[in-house]
CSV table of C-alpha atoms and ligand atoms in Angstrom, one decimal:
chain,number,residue,atom,x,y,z
A,1163,MET,CA,12.6,69.0,-2.6
A,1164,ASP,CA,9.2,67.8,-1.4
A,1165,ARG,CA,9.8,66.2,2.0
A,1166,THR,CA,6.8,64.1,1.8
A,1167,LEU,CA,8.0,62.6,-1.4
A,1168,ILE,CA,11.2,61.7,0.2
A,1169,LEU,CA,9.5,60.2,3.2
A,1170,CYS,CA,7.4,58.1,0.8
A,1171,TRP,CA,10.6,56.9,-0.9
A,1172,ILE,CA,12.1,55.9,2.5
A,1173,LEU,CA,9.0,54.1,3.6
A,1174,LEU,CA,8.7,52.2,0.3
A,1175,LEU,CA,12.4,51.1,0.6
A,1176,CYS,CA,11.8,50.0,4.2
A,1177,ILE,CA,8.9,47.6,3.6
A,1178,PRO,CA,10.0,44.3,4.9
A,1179,THR,CA,10.6,41.5,2.4
A,1180,GLY,CA,9.4,38.4,4.3
A,1181,PRO,CA,9.6,34.9,3.0
A,1182,VAL,CA,7.6,34.1,-0.1
A,1183,TYR,CA,5.5,31.1,0.5
A,1184,SER,CA,3.6,30.9,-2.8
A,1185,GLN,CA,6.7,30.8,-5.0
A,1186,TYR,CA,6.5,28.0,-7.7
A,1187,TYR,CA,9.6,25.9,-7.4
A,1188,LEU,CA,11.1,23.8,-10.1
A,1189,LYS,CA,14.7,22.6,-10.3
A,1190,THR,CA,15.8,19.6,-12.5
A,1191,VAL,CA,19.4,18.1,-12.0
A,1192,PRO,CA,21.0,14.9,-13.2
A,1193,CYS,CA,20.1,12.1,-10.8
A,1194,ALA,CA,22.9,11.1,-8.6
A,1195,THR,CA,23.3,7.2,-9.1
A,1196,LYS,CA,22.9,5.6,-5.8
A,1197,GLU,CA,23.8,2.0,-5.1
A,1198,LYS,CA,20.6,-0.2,-5.1
A,1199,LYS,CA,20.0,-3.0,-2.9
A,1200,VAL,CA,17.8,-6.1,-3.3
A,1201,THR,CA,15.8,-7.5,-0.4
A,1202,ASN,CA,14.0,-10.8,-0.2
A,1203,LEU,CA,11.2,-11.0,2.3
A,1204,HIS,CA,9.2,-14.1,3.4
A,1205,PHE,CA,5.9,-13.9,5.4
A,1206,PHE,CA,2.3,-15.1,5.6
A,1207,PHE,CA,-0.8,-13.1,5.0
A,1208,HIS,CA,-3.8,-13.8,7.3
A,1209,GLY,CA,-7.1,-12.7,6.2
A,1210,THR,CA,-10.3,-13.3,8.0
A,1211,LEU,CA,-13.3,-12.9,5.7
A,1212,GLY,CA,-16.1,-13.3,8.2
A,1213,GLY,CA,-17.1,-13.9,11.7
A,1214,LYS,CA,-16.8,-11.4,14.6
A,1215,ASN,CA,-13.5,-9.8,13.7
A,1216,PRO,CA,-13.1,-9.8,10.0
A,1217,THR,CA,-10.1,-8.2,8.5
A,1218,ALA,CA,-11.7,-7.9,5.0
A,1219,VAL,CA,-15.1,-6.1,4.8
A,1220,THR,CA,-17.1,-5.5,1.6
A,1221,VAL,CA,-17.9,-1.8,1.7
A,1222,ALA,CA,-19.6,-1.3,-1.6
A,1223,ARG,CA,-21.3,-3.4,-4.3
A,1224,ALA,CA,-23.3,-2.8,-7.4
A,1225,ASN,CA,-27.1,-3.2,-6.7
A,1226,ILE,CA,-27.4,-5.5,-9.6
A,1227,THR,CA,-25.5,-8.1,-7.6
A,1228,SER,CA,-27.7,-8.0,-4.6
A,1229,ASN,CA,-28.5,-11.7,-5.0
A,1230,ASP,CA,-24.9,-12.6,-5.4
A,1231,ASN,CA,-23.5,-14.2,-2.3
A,1232,SER,CA,-20.3,-15.5,-3.7
A,1233,PHE,CA,-17.4,-16.1,-1.7
A,1234,PRO,CA,-15.2,-14.2,-0.8
A,1235,ALA,CA,-17.0,-11.3,-2.2
A,1236,PRO,CA,-19.7,-10.5,-4.9
A,1237,SER,CA,-18.8,-9.3,-8.4
A,1238,ASN,CA,-18.4,-5.6,-8.9
A,1239,SER,CA,-17.6,-5.0,-5.3
A,1240,ILE,CA,-14.9,-3.3,-3.2
A,1241,VAL,CA,-13.4,-4.9,-0.1
A,1242,VAL,CA,-11.3,-2.9,2.5
A,1243,ASP,CA,-8.5,-4.9,4.0
A,1244,ASN,CA,-6.5,-4.9,7.2
A,1245,ALA,CA,-4.8,-8.3,7.3
A,1246,SER,CA,-2.0,-9.2,9.5
A,1247,LEU,CA,1.4,-10.3,8.4
A,1248,THR,CA,3.3,-13.1,10.3
A,1249,ILE,CA,6.5,-15.0,10.4
A,1250,GLY,CA,4.9,-18.3,10.2
A,1251,PRO,CA,1.5,-19.8,9.0
A,1252,GLU,CA,0.1,-20.5,12.5
A,1253,PRO,CA,-2.5,-18.0,13.6
A,1254,THR,CA,-0.6,-17.4,16.7
A,1255,SER,CA,2.7,-16.6,14.9
A,1256,GLU,CA,4.4,-13.3,15.6
A,1257,ILE,CA,2.9,-10.4,13.7
A,1258,ILE,CA,5.4,-8.3,11.8
A,1259,GLY,CA,3.0,-5.9,10.1
A,1260,TYR,CA,-0.3,-5.3,8.3
A,1261,ALA,CA,-1.5,-5.2,4.8
A,1262,GLN,CA,-4.0,-2.3,4.4
A,1263,GLY,CA,-6.0,-1.1,1.4
A,1264,LEU,CA,-8.5,-2.1,-1.1
A,1265,GLU,CA,-9.3,-5.2,-3.2
A,1266,VAL,CA,-11.7,-4.7,-6.2
A,1267,PHE,CA,-13.6,-7.6,-7.5
A,1268,SER,CA,-14.4,-6.1,-11.0
A,1269,GLY,CA,-16.8,-7.2,-13.7
A,1270,GLN,CA,-18.5,-10.5,-13.8
A,1271,ASP,CA,-15.2,-12.4,-13.4
A,1272,ARG,CA,-14.7,-12.9,-9.7
A,1273,THR,CA,-11.5,-14.8,-10.1
A,1274,THR,CA,-9.4,-11.9,-10.7
A,1275,VAL,CA,-9.1,-9.4,-8.0
A,1276,VAL,CA,-7.3,-6.1,-8.4
A,1277,VAL,CA,-5.4,-5.2,-5.2
A,1278,TYR,CA,-4.2,-1.8,-3.9
A,1279,LEU,CA,-2.4,-2.7,-0.8
A,1280,ASP,CA,0.2,-1.1,1.5
A,1281,PHE,CA,2.3,-3.6,3.3
A,1282,GLY,CA,3.5,-1.9,6.4
A,1283,PHE,CA,6.0,-3.4,8.7
A,1284,THR,CA,6.0,-2.9,12.5
A,1285,LYS,CA,9.0,-4.9,13.6
A,1286,GLY,CA,12.7,-4.2,14.2
A,1287,ASP,CA,14.5,-2.4,11.6
A,1288,LEU,CA,11.6,-2.3,9.1
A,1289,ASN,CA,9.3,-0.6,11.6
A,1290,GLY,CA,7.6,2.2,9.7
A,1291,SER,CA,8.7,1.1,6.3
A,1292,SER,CA,6.3,-0.4,3.8
A,1293,ILE,CA,5.9,-1.6,0.2
A,1294,GLY,CA,3.0,-0.8,-2.1
A,1295,LEU,CA,1.4,-3.4,-4.2
A,1296,PHE,CA,-0.9,-2.5,-7.2
A,1297,SER,CA,-1.6,-5.5,-9.1
A,1298,ARG,CA,-4.1,-7.9,-10.5
A,1299,ASN,CA,-4.2,-11.0,-8.3
A,1300,PRO,CA,-5.7,-14.1,-10.1
A,1301,ALA,CA,-6.7,-15.4,-6.7
A,1302,THR,CA,-8.0,-18.8,-7.7
A,1303,GLU,CA,-4.6,-19.8,-9.2
A,1304,LYS,CA,-2.5,-21.8,-6.8
A,1305,GLU,CA,0.7,-19.7,-7.5
A,1306,ARG,CA,0.5,-16.2,-8.5
A,1307,GLU,CA,2.6,-12.9,-9.1
A,1308,LEU,CA,1.9,-9.6,-7.8
A,1309,ALA,CA,3.7,-6.2,-8.8
A,1310,VAL,CA,5.5,-4.2,-6.1
A,1311,VAL,CA,5.3,-0.6,-7.5
A,1312,GLY,CA,6.9,1.4,-4.7
A,1313,GLY,CA,7.9,1.7,-1.2
A,1314,ARG,CA,8.6,3.9,1.9
A,1315,GLY,CA,11.3,4.1,4.5
A,1316,LYS,CA,13.9,1.5,3.9
A,1317,PHE,CA,12.1,0.6,0.7
A,1318,ARG,CA,12.3,3.9,-1.0
A,1319,MET,CA,11.9,3.7,-4.7
A,1320,ALA,CA,11.1,0.0,-4.5
A,1321,LYS,CA,10.3,-2.0,-7.5
A,1322,GLY,CA,9.8,-5.6,-7.6
A,1323,PHE,CA,7.4,-8.6,-7.4
A,1324,ALA,CA,5.7,-10.9,-4.9
A,1325,LEU,CA,5.3,-14.6,-5.3
A,1326,LEU,CA,2.2,-16.1,-3.7
A,1327,LYS,CA,0.9,-19.4,-2.7
A,1328,THR,CA,-2.2,-20.1,-0.9
A,1329,PHE,CA,-1.2,-21.9,2.3
A,1330,SER,CA,-4.8,-22.7,3.5
A,1331,LEU,CA,-8.4,-21.7,3.0
A,1332,ASP,CA,-11.2,-22.7,5.2
A,1333,ASN,CA,-14.6,-21.1,5.5
A,1334,ILE,CA,-13.4,-17.7,6.7
A,1335,THR,CA,-9.7,-17.7,7.1
A,1336,LEU,CA,-7.3,-17.4,4.2
A,1337,ILE,CA,-3.6,-17.8,4.8
A,1338,VAL,CA,-1.1,-17.0,1.9
A,1339,GLU,CA,2.6,-17.4,1.7
A,1340,TYR,CA,4.5,-14.5,0.2
A,1341,ASN,CA,8.0,-14.3,-1.3
A,1342,VAL,CA,8.7,-10.7,-2.1
A,1343,THR,CA,11.7,-9.5,-4.0
A,1344,VAL,CA,12.5,-5.8,-4.2
A,1345,ILE,CA,15.1,-3.7,-5.5
A,1346,HIS,CA,15.3,-0.3,-3.6
A,1347,TYR,CA,17.8,2.4,-2.3
B,2770,LIG,C1,-30.6,-0.4,-8.5
B,2770,LIG,O1,-30.5,1.0,-8.4
B,2770,LIG,C2,-31.5,1.5,-9.5
B,2770,LIG,C3,-31.3,3.2,-9.3
B,2770,LIG,O2,-31.5,3.6,-8.1
B,2770,LIG,C4,-33.0,1.1,-9.2
B,2770,LIG,O3,-33.8,1.6,-10.2
B,2770,LIG,C5,-33.0,-0.5,-9.3
B,2770,LIG,O4,-34.4,-0.9,-9.0
B,2770,LIG,C6,-31.9,-1.0,-8.3
B,2770,LIG,N1,-32.0,-2.4,-8.6
B,2770,LIG,C7,-32.1,-3.3,-7.4
B,2770,LIG,C8,-31.9,-4.7,-7.9
B,2770,LIG,O5,-32.2,-2.9,-6.4
B,2771,LIG,C1,-5.6,-3.6,11.8
B,2771,LIG,O1,-5.7,-4.8,12.6
B,2771,LIG,C2,-5.0,-4.9,13.9
B,2771,LIG,C3,-5.3,-6.3,14.6
B,2771,LIG,O2,-6.5,-6.6,14.3
B,2771,LIG,C4,-5.3,-3.7,14.7
B,2771,LIG,O3,-4.4,-3.8,15.9
B,2771,LIG,C5,-4.9,-2.4,14.0
B,2771,LIG,O4,-5.2,-1.4,14.8
B,2771,LIG,C6,-5.7,-2.4,12.7
B,2771,LIG,N1,-5.4,-1.2,12.0
B,2771,LIG,C7,-6.2,-0.3,11.7
B,2771,LIG,C8,-5.7,1.1,11.0
B,2771,LIG,O5,-7.4,-0.4,11.9
B,2772,LIG,C1,7.6,1.2,15.8
B,2772,LIG,O1,7.4,2.7,15.4
B,2772,LIG,C2,6.4,3.3,16.1
B,2772,LIG,C3,6.2,4.8,15.7
B,2772,LIG,O2,7.5,5.3,15.4
B,2772,LIG,C4,6.6,3.1,17.7
B,2772,LIG,O3,5.5,3.7,18.3
B,2772,LIG,C5,6.7,1.6,18.0
B,2772,LIG,O4,7.1,1.6,19.4
B,2772,LIG,C6,7.8,1.0,17.2
B,2772,LIG,N1,7.6,-0.5,17.3
B,2772,LIG,C7,8.8,-1.2,17.5
B,2772,LIG,C8,8.5,-2.6,17.7
B,2772,LIG,O5,9.9,-0.8,17.3
B,2773,LIG,C1,9.4,-19.0,-1.3
B,2773,LIG,O1,10.9,-19.2,-1.3
B,2773,LIG,C2,11.1,-20.6,-0.8
B,2773,LIG,C3,12.6,-20.7,-0.8
B,2773,LIG,O2,13.1,-20.5,-2.0
B,2773,LIG,C4,10.3,-21.6,-1.4
B,2773,LIG,O3,10.6,-22.8,-0.7
B,2773,LIG,C5,8.9,-21.3,-1.4
B,2773,LIG,O4,8.2,-22.4,-2.0
B,2773,LIG,C6,8.7,-20.0,-2.0
B,2773,LIG,N1,7.2,-19.7,-1.8
B,2773,LIG,C7,6.5,-18.9,-2.7
B,2773,LIG,C8,5.1,-18.6,-2.4
B,2773,LIG,O5,7.1,-18.6,-3.7
B,2774,LIG,C1,-17.2,-24.7,7.4
B,2774,LIG,O1,-18.5,-24.7,7.0
B,2774,LIG,C2,-19.1,-26.0,7.0
B,2774,LIG,C3,-20.5,-26.0,6.5
B,2774,LIG,O2,-20.8,-24.7,6.1
B,2774,LIG,C4,-19.0,-26.4,8.5
B,2774,LIG,O3,-19.6,-27.8,8.6
B,2774,LIG,C5,-17.7,-26.4,9.1
B,2774,LIG,O4,-17.7,-26.7,10.4
B,2774,LIG,C6,-17.0,-25.0,8.8
B,2774,LIG,N1,-15.6,-25.1,9.2
B,2774,LIG,C7,-15.1,-24.1,9.9
B,2774,LIG,C8,-13.6,-24.3,10.2
B,2774,LIG,O5,-15.7,-23.2,10.4
């Protein structure tokens, strides 16, 4: 027998088979039914729309609206948000989290805003958990409903709704009362 051939075979068989990182993985199994919980949350949203430390800033607008100085934002514009969430309506009330994301003032109709906001909590048991709101927000209506489409941490797989009532609005400060109901794992 050819010794080199045997050596080749041995070498081939000894090639280490390391982990395969690029393997496509797909597995579907029946979903284990987990008991769901319902959580009600009550808090206030504080937005500052101007001044030295605004929590809402217009970052983009169509140039056809360059003469539009409407409050709180011109039509066809995008506002970036980092509003604080507090226990009570007073500006000094304890902060329990932040609402971060985008508000889109689409079209000519400035009265309806579409919001894409993550409400992240920073207090106690809920620290690190958040709920995701993706919804239209008919901001000029006194009472309104927003959709909760998901969540993280304690709010995994969340679905629900938020009921909003404007508590106060002066020149630059908007305070909104939130009652949120979410069903989650
Ligand atoms: C908007 O942008 C377009 C294209 O850059 C330009 O032609 C037009 O003059 C701009 N309009 C205004 C009001 O600035
Ligand atoms: C959001 O605002 C708060 C208070 O103004 C600030 O402490 C925090 O760092 C801000 N978050 C981000 C991501 O900028
Ligand atoms: C919340 O979690 C962050 C990150 O895990 C941690 O740094 C912070 O101290 C926690 N805050 C509270 C109030 O537990
Ligand atoms: C939230 O619920 C409380 C208690 O049911 C109620 O008094 C309050 O008006 C509600 N607020 C909103 C914004 O729905
Ligand atoms: C709101 O604006 C009006 C006029 O623009 C001014 O007189 C008033 O002092 C402002 N109020 C606050 C709370 O800034």
